[in-house]
Coordinates of C-alpha atoms and ligand atoms in Angstrom, one line a residue:
X1 CA 44.6 -116.5 108.8
X2 CA 45.9 -115.2 105.5
X3 CA 45.8 -118.1 103.0
X4 CA 49.3 -117.1 101.8
X5 CA 50.8 -117.5 105.2
X6 CA 53.0 -120.6 105.6
X7 CA 54.6 -122.0 108.7
X8 CA 57.1 -124.7 109.3
X9 CA 59.7 -126.0 111.7
X10 CA 62.6 -128.4 112.1
X11 CA 62.0 -131.8 113.5
X12 CA 62.6 -130.9 117.2
X13 CA 60.8 -127.5 117.0
X14 CA 63.8 -125.4 118.1
X15 CA 63.6 -123.5 114.8
X16 CA 60.3 -122.3 113.5
X17 CA 59.6 -120.0 110.6
X18 CA 56.6 -118.3 108.9
X19 CA 56.4 -116.8 105.4
X20 CA 54.2 -114.3 103.9
X21 CA 53.0 -114.3 100.3
X22 CA 53.1 -116.8 97.5
X23 CA 55.8 -119.4 97.3
X24 CA 57.7 -120.6 94.3
X25 CA 57.1 -124.2 93.0
X26 CA 59.2 -126.8 94.7
X27 CA 62.5 -127.6 92.8
X28 CA 64.2 -130.9 93.3
X29 CA 68.0 -130.5 93.4
X30 CA 70.1 -133.6 92.7
X31 CA 73.6 -132.0 92.9
X32 CA 76.3 -133.7 94.9
X33 CA 76.1 -131.2 97.8
X34 CA 72.4 -131.6 98.2
X35 CA 72.6 -135.4 97.9
X36 CA 75.2 -135.6 100.6
X37 CA 73.6 -133.2 103.0
X38 CA 70.1 -134.5 102.6
X39 CA 70.9 -138.1 102.3
X40 CA 69.0 -138.2 99.0
X41 CA 68.1 -135.1 97.1
X42 CA 66.7 -131.7 98.2
X43 CA 63.2 -130.4 97.6
X44 CA 62.9 -126.7 98.2
X45 CA 60.8 -123.6 97.5
X46 CA 62.0 -120.1 98.2
X47 CA 60.9 -116.8 99.6
X48 CA 62.2 -113.2 99.6
X49 CA 64.3 -112.4 102.7
X50 CA 61.8 -109.8 103.8
X51 CA 58.9 -112.3 103.7
X52 CA 60.2 -114.8 106.2
X53 CA 60.5 -114.6 109.9
X54 CA 62.7 -117.2 111.6
X55 CA 62.4 -118.0 115.3
X56 CA 65.1 -119.9 117.1
X57 CA 67.7 -118.8 114.8
X58 CA 70.3 -119.4 117.5
X59 CA 69.8 -123.1 116.9
X60 CA 70.7 -122.9 113.2
X61 CA 74.2 -123.9 112.0
X62 CA 75.1 -122.3 108.7
X63 CA 77.5 -124.5 106.7
X64 CA 79.2 -122.8 103.8
X65 CA 79.5 -125.6 101.3
X66 CA 80.9 -123.1 98.7
X67 CA 82.0 -119.5 98.6
X68 CA 78.6 -118.5 97.1
X69 CA 76.1 -120.3 99.3
X70 CA 75.5 -121.6 102.8
X71 CA 73.2 -124.3 104.1
X72 CA 71.3 -123.8 107.3
X73 CA 70.3 -126.8 109.5
X74 CA 69.1 -127.3 113.1
X75 CA 72.1 -127.9 115.3
X76 CA 69.9 -129.9 117.7
X77 CA 68.0 -132.3 115.4
X78 CA 69.9 -132.0 112.2
X79 CA 66.9 -131.0 110.0
X80 CA 68.0 -129.3 106.8
X81 CA 66.0 -126.1 106.6
X82 CA 67.6 -123.4 104.4
X83 CA 69.9 -122.7 101.5
X84 CA 71.1 -119.1 101.1
X85 CA 73.0 -117.7 98.2
X86 CA 75.0 -114.6 99.3
X87 CA 74.2 -112.6 96.2
X88 CA 70.4 -113.2 96.3
X89 CA 67.9 -111.4 98.5
X90 CA 65.9 -114.6 98.9
X91 CA 66.3 -117.9 100.8
X92 CA 65.4 -121.4 99.8
X93 CA 63.3 -123.3 102.3
X94 CA 63.1 -127.0 102.4
X95 CA 59.6 -128.2 101.4
X96 CA 59.6 -131.0 104.0
X97 CA 59.8 -128.4 106.8
X98 CA 56.5 -126.8 106.0
X99 CA 53.4 -127.6 108.1
X100 CA 50.6 -129.2 106.1
X101 CA 48.6 -128.3 104.1
X102 CA 51.6 -126.7 102.5
X103 CA 49.9 -125.5 99.3
X104 CA 53.1 -126.2 97.6
X105 CA 53.4 -127.8 94.1
X106 CA 56.3 -129.6 92.4
X107 CA 58.0 -127.7 89.6
X108 CA 61.1 -129.3 88.1
X109 CA 64.4 -131.1 88.7
X110 CA 67.8 -129.5 88.5
X111 CA 71.3 -130.9 88.4
X112 CA 70.0 -134.2 87.1
X113 CA 73.4 -134.8 85.5
X114 CA 74.7 -135.2 89.1
X115 CA 71.9 -137.4 90.4
X116 CA 72.5 -140.6 92.3
X117 CA 72.7 -143.8 90.3
X118 CA 70.2 -145.8 92.3
X119 CA 66.9 -144.1 91.3
X120 CA 65.2 -142.8 88.3
X121 CA 63.2 -139.6 87.8
X122 CA 59.9 -140.4 86.1
X123 CA 57.4 -138.0 87.4
X124 CA 57.1 -136.1 84.1
X125 CA 58.4 -132.8 85.4
X126 CA 61.0 -130.8 83.4
X127 CA 64.5 -131.9 84.0
X128 CA 67.6 -129.7 83.7
X129 CA 71.1 -131.0 83.5
X130 CA 72.3 -128.2 85.7
X131 CA 70.7 -125.1 87.1
X132 CA 68.2 -123.0 85.1
X133 CA 67.4 -119.3 84.9
X134 CA 63.7 -120.2 85.3
X135 CA 64.3 -120.4 89.0
X136 CA 62.8 -117.3 90.4
X137 CA 61.1 -116.0 93.5
X138 CA 57.3 -115.8 93.6
X139 CA 56.2 -112.2 93.1
X140 CA 53.0 -111.7 95.1
Ligands
ZN201 ZN1 65.6 -129.0 115.4
ZN202 ZN1 71.8 -128.9 95.0

């Protein structure tokens, strides 16, 4: 198997995906939308649209939390899977959905200004009050 192939699924297995190529570091998003939808905060990598194959897409509900982006989750088991910005040709994929060993690594925190008030962030990773233009898609 290509070492840069990654696979994953929702909790019930109705939705499966596989990606090709390197994946960006995992970014933790503490914004209000991610907090509410995930129940805590979101941890996600991303991949170019052309490098991901999704099976069981019929089971995905896409919720448009804003005019810019929609959030994909499994209609059957509720697993949060994807975040898709309409103007970008990439999709964020939730880190927890990947099969182990994921090969993923933690990168930074964003929207820490909006984080919940019941936990602290003390892992030493960079923290951004809002988003950051350092968020890119892995190239190779
Ligand atoms: Zn599911
Ligand atoms: Zn967020």
